[in-house]
JSON list of C-alpha atoms in Angstrom, two decimals:
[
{"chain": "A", "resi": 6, "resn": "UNK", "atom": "CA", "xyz": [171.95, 66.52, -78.30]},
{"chain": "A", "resi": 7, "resn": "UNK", "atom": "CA", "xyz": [173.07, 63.01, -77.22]},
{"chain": "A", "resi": 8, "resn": "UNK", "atom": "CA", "xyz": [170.92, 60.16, -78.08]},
{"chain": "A", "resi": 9, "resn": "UNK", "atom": "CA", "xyz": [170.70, 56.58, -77.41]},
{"chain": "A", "resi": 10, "resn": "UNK", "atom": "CA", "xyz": [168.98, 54.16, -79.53]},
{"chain": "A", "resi": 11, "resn": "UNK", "atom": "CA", "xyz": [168.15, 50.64, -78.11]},
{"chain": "A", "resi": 12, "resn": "UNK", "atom": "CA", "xyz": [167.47, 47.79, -80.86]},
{"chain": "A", "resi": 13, "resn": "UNK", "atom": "CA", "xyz": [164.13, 45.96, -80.79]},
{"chain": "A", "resi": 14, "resn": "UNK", "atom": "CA", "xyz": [161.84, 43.87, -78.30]},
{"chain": "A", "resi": 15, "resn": "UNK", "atom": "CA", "xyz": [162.90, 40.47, -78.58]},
{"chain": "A", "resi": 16, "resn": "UNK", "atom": "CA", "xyz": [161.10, 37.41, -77.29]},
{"chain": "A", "resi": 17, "resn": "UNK", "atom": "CA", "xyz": [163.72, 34.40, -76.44]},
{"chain": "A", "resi": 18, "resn": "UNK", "atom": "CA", "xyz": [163.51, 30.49, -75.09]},
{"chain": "A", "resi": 19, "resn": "UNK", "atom": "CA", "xyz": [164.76, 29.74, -71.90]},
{"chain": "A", "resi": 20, "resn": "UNK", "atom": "CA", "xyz": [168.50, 28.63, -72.20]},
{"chain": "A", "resi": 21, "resn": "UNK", "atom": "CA", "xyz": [169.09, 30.82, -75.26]},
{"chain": "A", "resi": 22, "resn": "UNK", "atom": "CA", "xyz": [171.17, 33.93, -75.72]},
{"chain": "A", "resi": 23, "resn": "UNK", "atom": "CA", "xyz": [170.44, 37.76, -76.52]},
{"chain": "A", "resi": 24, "resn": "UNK", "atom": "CA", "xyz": [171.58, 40.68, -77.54]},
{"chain": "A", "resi": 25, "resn": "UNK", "atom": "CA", "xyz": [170.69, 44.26, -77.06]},
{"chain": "A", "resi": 26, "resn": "UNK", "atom": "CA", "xyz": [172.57, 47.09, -78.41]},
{"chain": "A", "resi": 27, "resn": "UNK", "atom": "CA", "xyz": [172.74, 50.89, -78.04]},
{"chain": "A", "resi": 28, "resn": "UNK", "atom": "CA", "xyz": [173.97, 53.27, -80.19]},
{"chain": "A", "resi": 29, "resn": "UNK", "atom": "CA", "xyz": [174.65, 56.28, -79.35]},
{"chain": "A", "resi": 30, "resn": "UNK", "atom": "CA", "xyz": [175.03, 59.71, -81.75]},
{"chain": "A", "resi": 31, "resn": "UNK", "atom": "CA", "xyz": [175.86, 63.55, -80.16]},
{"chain": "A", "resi": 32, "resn": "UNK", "atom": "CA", "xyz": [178.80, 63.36, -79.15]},
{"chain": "A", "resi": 33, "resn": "UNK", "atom": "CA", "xyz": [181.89, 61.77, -78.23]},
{"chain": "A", "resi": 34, "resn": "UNK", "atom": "CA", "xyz": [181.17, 57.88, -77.75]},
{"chain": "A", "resi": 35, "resn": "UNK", "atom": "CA", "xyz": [184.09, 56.45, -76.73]},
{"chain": "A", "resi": 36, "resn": "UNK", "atom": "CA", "xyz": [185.21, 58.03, -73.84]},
{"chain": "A", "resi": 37, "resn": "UNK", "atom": "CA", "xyz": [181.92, 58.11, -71.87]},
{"chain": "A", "resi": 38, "resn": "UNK", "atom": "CA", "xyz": [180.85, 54.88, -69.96]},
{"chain": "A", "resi": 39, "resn": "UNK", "atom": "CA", "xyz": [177.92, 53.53, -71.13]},
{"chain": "A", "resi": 40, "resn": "UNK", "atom": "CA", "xyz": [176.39, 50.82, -68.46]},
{"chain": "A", "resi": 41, "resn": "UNK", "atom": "CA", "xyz": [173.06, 48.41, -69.09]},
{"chain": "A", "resi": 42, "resn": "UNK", "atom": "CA", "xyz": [170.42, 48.30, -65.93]},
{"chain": "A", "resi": 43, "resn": "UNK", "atom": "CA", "xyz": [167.29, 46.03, -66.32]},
{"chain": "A", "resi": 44, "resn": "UNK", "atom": "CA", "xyz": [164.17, 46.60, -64.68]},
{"chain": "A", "resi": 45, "resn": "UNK", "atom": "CA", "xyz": [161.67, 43.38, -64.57]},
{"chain": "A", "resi": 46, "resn": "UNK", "atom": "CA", "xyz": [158.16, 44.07, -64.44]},
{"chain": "A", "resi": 47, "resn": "UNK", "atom": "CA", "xyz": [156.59, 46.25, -61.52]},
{"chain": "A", "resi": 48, "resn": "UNK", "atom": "CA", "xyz": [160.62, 45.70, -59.95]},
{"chain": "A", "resi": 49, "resn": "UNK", "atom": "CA", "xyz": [163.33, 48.00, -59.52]},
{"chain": "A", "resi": 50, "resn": "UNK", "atom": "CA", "xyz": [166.26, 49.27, -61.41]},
{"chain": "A", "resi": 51, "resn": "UNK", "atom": "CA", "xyz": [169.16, 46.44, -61.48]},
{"chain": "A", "resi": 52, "resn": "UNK", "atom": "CA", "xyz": [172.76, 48.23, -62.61]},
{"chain": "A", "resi": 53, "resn": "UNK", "atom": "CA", "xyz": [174.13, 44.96, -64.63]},
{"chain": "A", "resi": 54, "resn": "UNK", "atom": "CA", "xyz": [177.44, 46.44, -66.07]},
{"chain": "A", "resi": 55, "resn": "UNK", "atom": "CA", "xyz": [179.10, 48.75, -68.47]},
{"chain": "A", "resi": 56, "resn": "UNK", "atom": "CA", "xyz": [181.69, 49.60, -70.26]},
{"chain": "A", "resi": 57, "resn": "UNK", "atom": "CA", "xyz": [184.22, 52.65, -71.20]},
{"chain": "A", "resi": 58, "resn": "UNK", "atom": "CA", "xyz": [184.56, 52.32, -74.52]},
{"chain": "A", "resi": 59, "resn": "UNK", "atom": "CA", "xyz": [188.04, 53.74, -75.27]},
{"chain": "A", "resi": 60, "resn": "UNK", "atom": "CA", "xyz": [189.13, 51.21, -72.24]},
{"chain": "A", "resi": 61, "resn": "UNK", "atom": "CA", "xyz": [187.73, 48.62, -74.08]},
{"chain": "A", "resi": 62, "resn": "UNK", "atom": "CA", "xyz": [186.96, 45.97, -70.61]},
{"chain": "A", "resi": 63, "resn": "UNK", "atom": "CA", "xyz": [183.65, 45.53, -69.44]},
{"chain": "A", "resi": 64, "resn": "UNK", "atom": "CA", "xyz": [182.57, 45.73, -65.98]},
{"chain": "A", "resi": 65, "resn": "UNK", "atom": "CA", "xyz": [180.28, 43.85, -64.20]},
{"chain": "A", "resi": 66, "resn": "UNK", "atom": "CA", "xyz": [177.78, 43.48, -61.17]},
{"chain": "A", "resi": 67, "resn": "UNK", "atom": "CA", "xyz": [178.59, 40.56, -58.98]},
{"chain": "A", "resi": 68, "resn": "UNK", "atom": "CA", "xyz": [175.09, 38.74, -60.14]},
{"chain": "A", "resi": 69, "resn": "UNK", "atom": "CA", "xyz": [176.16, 39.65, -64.06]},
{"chain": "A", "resi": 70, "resn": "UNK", "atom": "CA", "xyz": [179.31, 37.87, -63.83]},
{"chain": "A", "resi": 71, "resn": "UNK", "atom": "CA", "xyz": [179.74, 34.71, -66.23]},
{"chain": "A", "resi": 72, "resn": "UNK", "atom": "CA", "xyz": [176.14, 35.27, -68.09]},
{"chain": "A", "resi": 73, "resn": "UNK", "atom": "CA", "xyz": [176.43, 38.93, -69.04]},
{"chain": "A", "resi": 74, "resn": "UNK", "atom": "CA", "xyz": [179.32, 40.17, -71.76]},
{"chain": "A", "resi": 75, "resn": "UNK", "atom": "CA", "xyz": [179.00, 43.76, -72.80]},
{"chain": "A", "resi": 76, "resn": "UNK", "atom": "CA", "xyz": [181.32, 45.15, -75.49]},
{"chain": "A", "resi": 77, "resn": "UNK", "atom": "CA", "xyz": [181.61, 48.55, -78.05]},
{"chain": "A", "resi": 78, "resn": "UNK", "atom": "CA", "xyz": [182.36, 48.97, -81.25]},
{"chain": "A", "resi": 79, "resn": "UNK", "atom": "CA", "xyz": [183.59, 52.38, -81.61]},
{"chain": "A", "resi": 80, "resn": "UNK", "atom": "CA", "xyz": [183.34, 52.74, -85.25]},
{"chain": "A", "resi": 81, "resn": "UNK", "atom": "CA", "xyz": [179.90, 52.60, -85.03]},
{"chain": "A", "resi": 82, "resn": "UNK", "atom": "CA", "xyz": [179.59, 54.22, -81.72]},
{"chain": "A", "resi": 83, "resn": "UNK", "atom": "CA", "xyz": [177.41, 50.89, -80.78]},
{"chain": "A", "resi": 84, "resn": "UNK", "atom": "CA", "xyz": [177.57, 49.14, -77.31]},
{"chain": "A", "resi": 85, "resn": "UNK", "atom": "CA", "xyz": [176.00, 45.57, -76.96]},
{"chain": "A", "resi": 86, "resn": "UNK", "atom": "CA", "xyz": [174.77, 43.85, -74.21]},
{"chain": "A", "resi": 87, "resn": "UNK", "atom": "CA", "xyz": [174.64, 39.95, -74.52]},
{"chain": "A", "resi": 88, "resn": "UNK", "atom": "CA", "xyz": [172.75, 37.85, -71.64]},
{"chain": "A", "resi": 89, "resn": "UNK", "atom": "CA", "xyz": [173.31, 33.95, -72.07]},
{"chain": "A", "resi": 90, "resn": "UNK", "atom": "CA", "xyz": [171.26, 30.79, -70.60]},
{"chain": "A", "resi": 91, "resn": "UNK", "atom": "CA", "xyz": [168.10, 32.98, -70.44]},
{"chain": "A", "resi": 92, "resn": "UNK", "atom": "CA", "xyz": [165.40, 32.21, -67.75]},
{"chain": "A", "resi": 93, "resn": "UNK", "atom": "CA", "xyz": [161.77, 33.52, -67.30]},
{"chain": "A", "resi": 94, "resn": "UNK", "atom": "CA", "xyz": [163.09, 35.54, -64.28]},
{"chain": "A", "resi": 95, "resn": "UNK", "atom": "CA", "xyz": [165.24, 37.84, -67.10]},
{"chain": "A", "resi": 96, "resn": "UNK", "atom": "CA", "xyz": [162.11, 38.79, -68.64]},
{"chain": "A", "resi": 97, "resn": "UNK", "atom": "CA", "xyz": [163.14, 42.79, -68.24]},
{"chain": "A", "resi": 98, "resn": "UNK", "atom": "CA", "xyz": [163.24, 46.16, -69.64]},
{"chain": "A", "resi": 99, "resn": "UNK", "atom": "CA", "xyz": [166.81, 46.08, -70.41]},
{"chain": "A", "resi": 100, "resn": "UNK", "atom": "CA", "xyz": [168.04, 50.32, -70.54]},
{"chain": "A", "resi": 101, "resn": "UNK", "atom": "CA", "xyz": [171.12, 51.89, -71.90]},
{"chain": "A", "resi": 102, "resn": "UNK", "atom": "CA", "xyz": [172.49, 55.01, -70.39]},
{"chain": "A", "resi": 103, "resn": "UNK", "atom": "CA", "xyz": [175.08, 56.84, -70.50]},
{"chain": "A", "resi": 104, "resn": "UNK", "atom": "CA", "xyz": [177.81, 58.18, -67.51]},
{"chain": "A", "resi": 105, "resn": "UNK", "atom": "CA", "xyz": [177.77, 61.85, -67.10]},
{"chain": "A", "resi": 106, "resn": "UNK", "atom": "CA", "xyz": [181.44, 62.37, -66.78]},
{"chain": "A", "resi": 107, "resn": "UNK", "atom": "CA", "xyz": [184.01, 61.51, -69.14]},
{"chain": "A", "resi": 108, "resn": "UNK", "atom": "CA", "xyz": [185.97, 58.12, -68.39]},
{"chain": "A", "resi": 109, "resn": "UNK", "atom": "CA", "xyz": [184.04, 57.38, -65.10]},
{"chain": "A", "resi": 110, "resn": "UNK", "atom": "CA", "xyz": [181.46, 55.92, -63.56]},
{"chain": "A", "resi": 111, "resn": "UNK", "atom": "CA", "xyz": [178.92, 58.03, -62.21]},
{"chain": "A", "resi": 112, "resn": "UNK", "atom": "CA", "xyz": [175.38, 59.39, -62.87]},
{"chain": "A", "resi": 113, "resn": "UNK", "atom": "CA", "xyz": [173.57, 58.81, -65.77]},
{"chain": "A", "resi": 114, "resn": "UNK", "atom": "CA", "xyz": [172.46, 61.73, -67.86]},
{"chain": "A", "resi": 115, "resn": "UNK", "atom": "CA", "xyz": [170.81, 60.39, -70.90]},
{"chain": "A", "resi": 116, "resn": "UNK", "atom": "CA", "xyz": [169.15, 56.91, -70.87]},
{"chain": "A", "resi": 117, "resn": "UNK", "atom": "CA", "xyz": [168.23, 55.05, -74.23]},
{"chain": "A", "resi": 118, "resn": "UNK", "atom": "CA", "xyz": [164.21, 53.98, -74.52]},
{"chain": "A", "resi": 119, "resn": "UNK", "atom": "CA", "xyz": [164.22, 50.59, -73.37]},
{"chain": "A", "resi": 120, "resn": "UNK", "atom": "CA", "xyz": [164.09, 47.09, -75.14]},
{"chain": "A", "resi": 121, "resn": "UNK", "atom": "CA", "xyz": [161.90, 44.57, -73.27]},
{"chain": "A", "resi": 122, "resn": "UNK", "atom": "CA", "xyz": [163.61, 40.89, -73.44]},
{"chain": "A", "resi": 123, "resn": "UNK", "atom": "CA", "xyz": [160.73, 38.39, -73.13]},
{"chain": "A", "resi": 124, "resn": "UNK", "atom": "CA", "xyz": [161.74, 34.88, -72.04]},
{"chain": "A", "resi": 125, "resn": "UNK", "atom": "CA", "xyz": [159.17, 32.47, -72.30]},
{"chain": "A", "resi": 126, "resn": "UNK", "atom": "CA", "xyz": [158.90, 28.65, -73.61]},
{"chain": "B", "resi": 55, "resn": "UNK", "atom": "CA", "xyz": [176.96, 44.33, -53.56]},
{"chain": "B", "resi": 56, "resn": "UNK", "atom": "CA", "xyz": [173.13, 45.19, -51.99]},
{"chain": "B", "resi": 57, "resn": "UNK", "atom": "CA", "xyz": [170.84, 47.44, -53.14]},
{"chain": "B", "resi": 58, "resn": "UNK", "atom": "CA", "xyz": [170.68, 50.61, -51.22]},
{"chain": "B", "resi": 59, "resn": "UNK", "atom": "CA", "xyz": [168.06, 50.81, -48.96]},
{"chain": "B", "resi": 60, "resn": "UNK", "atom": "CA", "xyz": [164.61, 53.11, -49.63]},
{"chain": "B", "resi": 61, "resn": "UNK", "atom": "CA", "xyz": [161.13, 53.29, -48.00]},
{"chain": "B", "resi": 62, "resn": "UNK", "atom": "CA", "xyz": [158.48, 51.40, -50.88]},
{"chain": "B", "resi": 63, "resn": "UNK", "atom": "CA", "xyz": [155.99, 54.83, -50.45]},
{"chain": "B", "resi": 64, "resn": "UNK", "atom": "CA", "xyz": [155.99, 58.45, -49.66]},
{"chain": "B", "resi": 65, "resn": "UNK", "atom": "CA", "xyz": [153.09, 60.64, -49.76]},
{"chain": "B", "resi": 66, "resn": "UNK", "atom": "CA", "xyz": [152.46, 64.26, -49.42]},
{"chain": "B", "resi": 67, "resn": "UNK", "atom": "CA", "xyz": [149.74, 66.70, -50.21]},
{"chain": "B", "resi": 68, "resn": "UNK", "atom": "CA", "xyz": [150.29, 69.69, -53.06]},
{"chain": "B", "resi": 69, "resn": "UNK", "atom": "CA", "xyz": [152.59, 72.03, -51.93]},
{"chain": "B", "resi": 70, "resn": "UNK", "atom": "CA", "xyz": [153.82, 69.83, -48.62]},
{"chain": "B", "resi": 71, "resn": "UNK", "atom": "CA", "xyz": [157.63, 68.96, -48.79]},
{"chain": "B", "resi": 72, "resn": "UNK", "atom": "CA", "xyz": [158.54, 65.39, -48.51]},
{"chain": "B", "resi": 73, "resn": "UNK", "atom": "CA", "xyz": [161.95, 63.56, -48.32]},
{"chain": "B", "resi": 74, "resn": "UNK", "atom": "CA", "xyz": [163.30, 60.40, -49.74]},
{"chain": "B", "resi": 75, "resn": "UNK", "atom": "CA", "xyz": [166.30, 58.58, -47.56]},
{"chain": "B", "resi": 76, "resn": "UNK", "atom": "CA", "xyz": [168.70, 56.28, -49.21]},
{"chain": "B", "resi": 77, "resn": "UNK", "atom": "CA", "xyz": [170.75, 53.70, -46.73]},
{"chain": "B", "resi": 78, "resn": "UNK", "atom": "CA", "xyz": [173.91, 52.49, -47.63]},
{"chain": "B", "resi": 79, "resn": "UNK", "atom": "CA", "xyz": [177.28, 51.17, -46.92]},
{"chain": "B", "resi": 80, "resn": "UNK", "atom": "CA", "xyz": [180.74, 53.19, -46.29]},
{"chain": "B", "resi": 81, "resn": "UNK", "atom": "CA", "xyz": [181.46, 51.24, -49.49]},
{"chain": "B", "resi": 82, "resn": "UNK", "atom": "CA", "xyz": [178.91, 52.95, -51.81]},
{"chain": "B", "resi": 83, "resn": "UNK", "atom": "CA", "xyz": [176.78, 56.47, -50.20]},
{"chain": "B", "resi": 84, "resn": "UNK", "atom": "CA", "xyz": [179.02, 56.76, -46.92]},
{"chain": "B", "resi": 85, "resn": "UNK", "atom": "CA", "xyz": [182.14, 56.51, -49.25]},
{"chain": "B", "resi": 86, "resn": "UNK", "atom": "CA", "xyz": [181.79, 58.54, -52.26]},
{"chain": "B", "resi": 87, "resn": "UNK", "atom": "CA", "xyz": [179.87, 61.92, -52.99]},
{"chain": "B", "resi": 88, "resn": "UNK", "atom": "CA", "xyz": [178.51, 60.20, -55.77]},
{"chain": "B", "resi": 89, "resn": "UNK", "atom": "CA", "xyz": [175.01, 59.78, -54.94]},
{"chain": "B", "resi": 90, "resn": "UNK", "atom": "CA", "xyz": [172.28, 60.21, -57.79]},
{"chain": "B", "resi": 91, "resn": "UNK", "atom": "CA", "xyz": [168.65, 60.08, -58.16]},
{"chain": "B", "resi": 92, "resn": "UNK", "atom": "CA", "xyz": [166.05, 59.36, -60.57]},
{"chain": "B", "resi": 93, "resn": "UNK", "atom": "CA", "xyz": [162.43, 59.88, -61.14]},
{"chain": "B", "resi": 94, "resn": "UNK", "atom": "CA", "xyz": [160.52, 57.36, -63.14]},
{"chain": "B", "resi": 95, "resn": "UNK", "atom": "CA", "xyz": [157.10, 57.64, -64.54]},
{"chain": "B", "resi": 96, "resn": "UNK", "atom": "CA", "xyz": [155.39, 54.57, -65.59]},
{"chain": "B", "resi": 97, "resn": "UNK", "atom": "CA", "xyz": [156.29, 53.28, -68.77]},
{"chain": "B", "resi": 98, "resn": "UNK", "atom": "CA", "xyz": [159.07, 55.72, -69.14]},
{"chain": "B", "resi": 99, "resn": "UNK", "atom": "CA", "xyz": [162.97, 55.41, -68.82]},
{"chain": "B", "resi": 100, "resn": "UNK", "atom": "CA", "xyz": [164.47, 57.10, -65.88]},
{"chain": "B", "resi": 101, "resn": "UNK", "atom": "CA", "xyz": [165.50, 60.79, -65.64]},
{"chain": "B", "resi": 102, "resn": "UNK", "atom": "CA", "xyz": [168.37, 62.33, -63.63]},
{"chain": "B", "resi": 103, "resn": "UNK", "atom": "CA", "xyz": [167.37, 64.64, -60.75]},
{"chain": "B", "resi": 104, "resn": "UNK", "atom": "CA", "xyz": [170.07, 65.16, -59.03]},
{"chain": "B", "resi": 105, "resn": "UNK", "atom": "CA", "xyz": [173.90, 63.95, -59.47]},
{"chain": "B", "resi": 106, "resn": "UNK", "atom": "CA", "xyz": [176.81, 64.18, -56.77]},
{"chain": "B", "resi": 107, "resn": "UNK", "atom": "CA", "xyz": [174.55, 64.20, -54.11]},
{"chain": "B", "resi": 108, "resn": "UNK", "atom": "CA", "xyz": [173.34, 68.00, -54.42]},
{"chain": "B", "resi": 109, "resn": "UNK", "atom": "CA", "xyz": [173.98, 69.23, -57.84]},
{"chain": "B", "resi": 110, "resn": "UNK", "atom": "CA", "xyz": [170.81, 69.59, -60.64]},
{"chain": "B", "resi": 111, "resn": "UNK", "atom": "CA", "xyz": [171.06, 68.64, -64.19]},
{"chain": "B", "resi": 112, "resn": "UNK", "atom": "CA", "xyz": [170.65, 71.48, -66.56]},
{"chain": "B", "resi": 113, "resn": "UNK", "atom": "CA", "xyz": [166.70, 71.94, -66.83]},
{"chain": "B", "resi": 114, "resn": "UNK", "atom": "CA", "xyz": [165.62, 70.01, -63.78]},
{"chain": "B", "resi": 115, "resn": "UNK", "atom": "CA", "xyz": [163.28, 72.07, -60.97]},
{"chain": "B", "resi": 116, "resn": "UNK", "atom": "CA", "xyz": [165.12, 73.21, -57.81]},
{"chain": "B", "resi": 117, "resn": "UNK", "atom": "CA", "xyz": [162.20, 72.19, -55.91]},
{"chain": "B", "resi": 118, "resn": "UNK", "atom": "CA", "xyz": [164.37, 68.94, -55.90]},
{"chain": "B", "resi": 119, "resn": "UNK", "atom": "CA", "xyz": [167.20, 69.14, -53.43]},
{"chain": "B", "resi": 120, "resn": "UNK", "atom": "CA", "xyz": [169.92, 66.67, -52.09]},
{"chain": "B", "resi": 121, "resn": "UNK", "atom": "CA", "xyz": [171.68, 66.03, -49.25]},
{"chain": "B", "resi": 122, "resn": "UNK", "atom": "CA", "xyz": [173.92, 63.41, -47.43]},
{"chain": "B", "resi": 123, "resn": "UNK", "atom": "CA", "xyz": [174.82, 62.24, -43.43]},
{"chain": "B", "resi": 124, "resn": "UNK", "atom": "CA", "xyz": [177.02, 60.00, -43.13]},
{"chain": "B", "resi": 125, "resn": "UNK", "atom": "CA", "xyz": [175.73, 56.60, -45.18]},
{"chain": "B", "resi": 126, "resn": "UNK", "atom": "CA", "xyz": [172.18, 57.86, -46.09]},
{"chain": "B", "resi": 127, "resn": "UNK", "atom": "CA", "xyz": [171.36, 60.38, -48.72]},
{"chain": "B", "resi": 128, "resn": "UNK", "atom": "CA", "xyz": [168.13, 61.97, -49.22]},
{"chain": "B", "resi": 129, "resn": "UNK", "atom": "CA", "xyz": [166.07, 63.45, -51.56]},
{"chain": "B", "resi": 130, "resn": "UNK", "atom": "CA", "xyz": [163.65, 66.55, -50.90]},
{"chain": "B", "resi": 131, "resn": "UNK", "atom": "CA", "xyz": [160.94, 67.74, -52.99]},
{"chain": "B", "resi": 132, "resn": "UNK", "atom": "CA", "xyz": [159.31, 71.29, -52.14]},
{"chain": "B", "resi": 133, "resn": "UNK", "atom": "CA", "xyz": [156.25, 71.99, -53.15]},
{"chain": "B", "resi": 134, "resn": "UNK", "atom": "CA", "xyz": [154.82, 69.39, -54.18]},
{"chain": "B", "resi": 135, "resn": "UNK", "atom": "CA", "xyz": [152.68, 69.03, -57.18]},
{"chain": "B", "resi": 136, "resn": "UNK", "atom": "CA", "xyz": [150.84, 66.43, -59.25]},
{"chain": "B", "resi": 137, "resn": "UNK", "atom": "CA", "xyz": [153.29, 65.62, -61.64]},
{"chain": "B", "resi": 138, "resn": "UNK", "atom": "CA", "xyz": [155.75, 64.77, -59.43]},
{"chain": "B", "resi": 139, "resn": "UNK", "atom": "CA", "xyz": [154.05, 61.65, -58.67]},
{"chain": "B", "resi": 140, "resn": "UNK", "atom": "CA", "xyz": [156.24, 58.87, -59.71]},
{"chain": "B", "resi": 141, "resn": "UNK", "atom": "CA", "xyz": [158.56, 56.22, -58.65]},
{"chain": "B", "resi": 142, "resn": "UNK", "atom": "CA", "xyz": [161.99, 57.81, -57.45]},
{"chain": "B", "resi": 143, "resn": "UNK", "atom": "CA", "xyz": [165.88, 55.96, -57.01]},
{"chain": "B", "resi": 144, "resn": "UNK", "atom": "CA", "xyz": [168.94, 56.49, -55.61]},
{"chain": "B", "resi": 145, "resn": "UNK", "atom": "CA", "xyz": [172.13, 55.53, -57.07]},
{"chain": "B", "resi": 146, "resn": "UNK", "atom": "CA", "xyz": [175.71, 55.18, -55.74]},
{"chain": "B", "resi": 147, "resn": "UNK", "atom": "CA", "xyz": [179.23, 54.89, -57.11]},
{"chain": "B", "resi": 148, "resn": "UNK", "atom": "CA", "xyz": [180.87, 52.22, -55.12]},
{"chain": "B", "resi": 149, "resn": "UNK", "atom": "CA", "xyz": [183.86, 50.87, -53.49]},
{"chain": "B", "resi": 150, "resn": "UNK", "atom": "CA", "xyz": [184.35, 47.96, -56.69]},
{"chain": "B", "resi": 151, "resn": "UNK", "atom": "CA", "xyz": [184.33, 50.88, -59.15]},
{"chain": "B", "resi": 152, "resn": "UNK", "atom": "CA", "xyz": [180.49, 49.40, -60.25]},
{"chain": "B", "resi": 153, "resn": "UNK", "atom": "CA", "xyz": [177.39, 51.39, -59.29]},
{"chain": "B", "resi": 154, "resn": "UNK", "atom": "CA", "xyz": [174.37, 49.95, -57.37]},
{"chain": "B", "resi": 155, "resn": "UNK", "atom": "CA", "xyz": [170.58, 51.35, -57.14]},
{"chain": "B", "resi": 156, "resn": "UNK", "atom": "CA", "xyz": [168.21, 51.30, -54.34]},
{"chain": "B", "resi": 157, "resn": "UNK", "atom": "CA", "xyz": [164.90, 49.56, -54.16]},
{"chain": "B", "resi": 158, "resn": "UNK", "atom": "CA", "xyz": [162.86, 52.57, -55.26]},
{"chain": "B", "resi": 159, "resn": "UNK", "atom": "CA", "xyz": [160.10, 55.00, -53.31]},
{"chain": "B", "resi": 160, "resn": "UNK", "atom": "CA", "xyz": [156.91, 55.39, -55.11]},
{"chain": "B", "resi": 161, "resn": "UNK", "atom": "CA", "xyz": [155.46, 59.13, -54.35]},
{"chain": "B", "resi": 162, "resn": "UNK", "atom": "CA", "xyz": [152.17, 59.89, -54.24]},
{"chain": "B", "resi": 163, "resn": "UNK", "atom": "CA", "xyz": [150.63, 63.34, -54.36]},
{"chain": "B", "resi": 164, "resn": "UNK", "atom": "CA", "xyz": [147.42, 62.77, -52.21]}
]
């Protein structure tokens, strides 16, 4: 059974940097896309960006671009999400999940449990 | 790249059917048969309903169904019962190889 494992809550200053990561164990990690999507509180799911791990380039939402880098280790079968120059309105439940078909982009079949990034001064 | 666009509430009462639409683009839902939705309860990470606009996951009630027309997909539940109440989302593949999510419909079983 695939599962996805999202590190701790984390509770940041504005302007600062974090970074989430998801690792995954049940199967075959690098060939499935793994993509981040954040959900702020009482909001809506937000797909950020992902990444195909055996293709080793992330990609990216048009809002992501130039604050979000997501990358993969595949020894470790880890993906990280990093979110620079942090402001209140990225206070989120940031998700990991994973895409249901093997190098693409598509639906997302298992989901990690969520690690809420708190930015406050 | 917009979100896709979903009413904020449905309602039904037990055992009514009620449907979901999702409005897109010819770049994302109009494009692609890659249309997927997702039911949330609160305080709980999202589940896959349905994937490729009609198929079910392994384990998930056929009382959810999918369909497409054009650029809006929609999502019908039969039967409805209490624990269906929840938030629900769609989610397309689209034209920039990225995926995009709609606003969300929050069901309520009267």
């Amino acid at each position: 059974q695939v599962q996805l494992v999202q590190s701790a809550a984390e509770v940041k200053k504005p302007g600062s940097s974090v970074r989430v990561s998801c690792k995954a164990s049940g199967d075959t990690f690098s060939n499935y896309a793994i993509s981040w999507v954040r959900q702020a509180p009482g909001q809506g799911l937000e797909w950020m960006g992902g990444i195909i791990p055996i293709f080793g380039a992330g990609n990216y939402a048009q809002k992501s671009q130039g604050r979000v880098t997501i990358t993969a280790d595949i020894s470790t079968s880890t993906a990280y999400m990093e979110l620079s120059s942090l402001r209140s309105e990225d206070t989120a439940v940031y998700y990991c999940a994973r895409g249901r078909l093997e190098g693409f982009w598509g639906a997302f079949d298992y989901w990690g449990q969520g690690t809420l990034v708190t930015v406050s001064s | 790249q917009s979100a896709l666009t979903q009413p904020a509430s449905v309602s039904g009462s037990p055992g009514q059917s009620i449907t979901i639409p999702c409005t897109g683009t010819t770049s994302d839902v109009g494009g692609y048969d890659y249309v997927s939705w997702y039911q949330q309860h609160p305080g709980k990470a999202p589940k896959l309903v349905i994937y490729d606009v009609t198929n079910w996951p392994s384990g998930v009630s056929h009382r959810f169904s999918g369909s497409k027309s054009g650029n809006t997909a929609s999502l019908t539940i039969s039967g409805l019962q209490a624990e269906d109440e929840a938030d629900y989302y769609c989610s397309s593949y689209t034209s920039s190889s990225t995926q995009v999510f709609g606003g969300g419909t929050k069901v309520t079983v009267l």
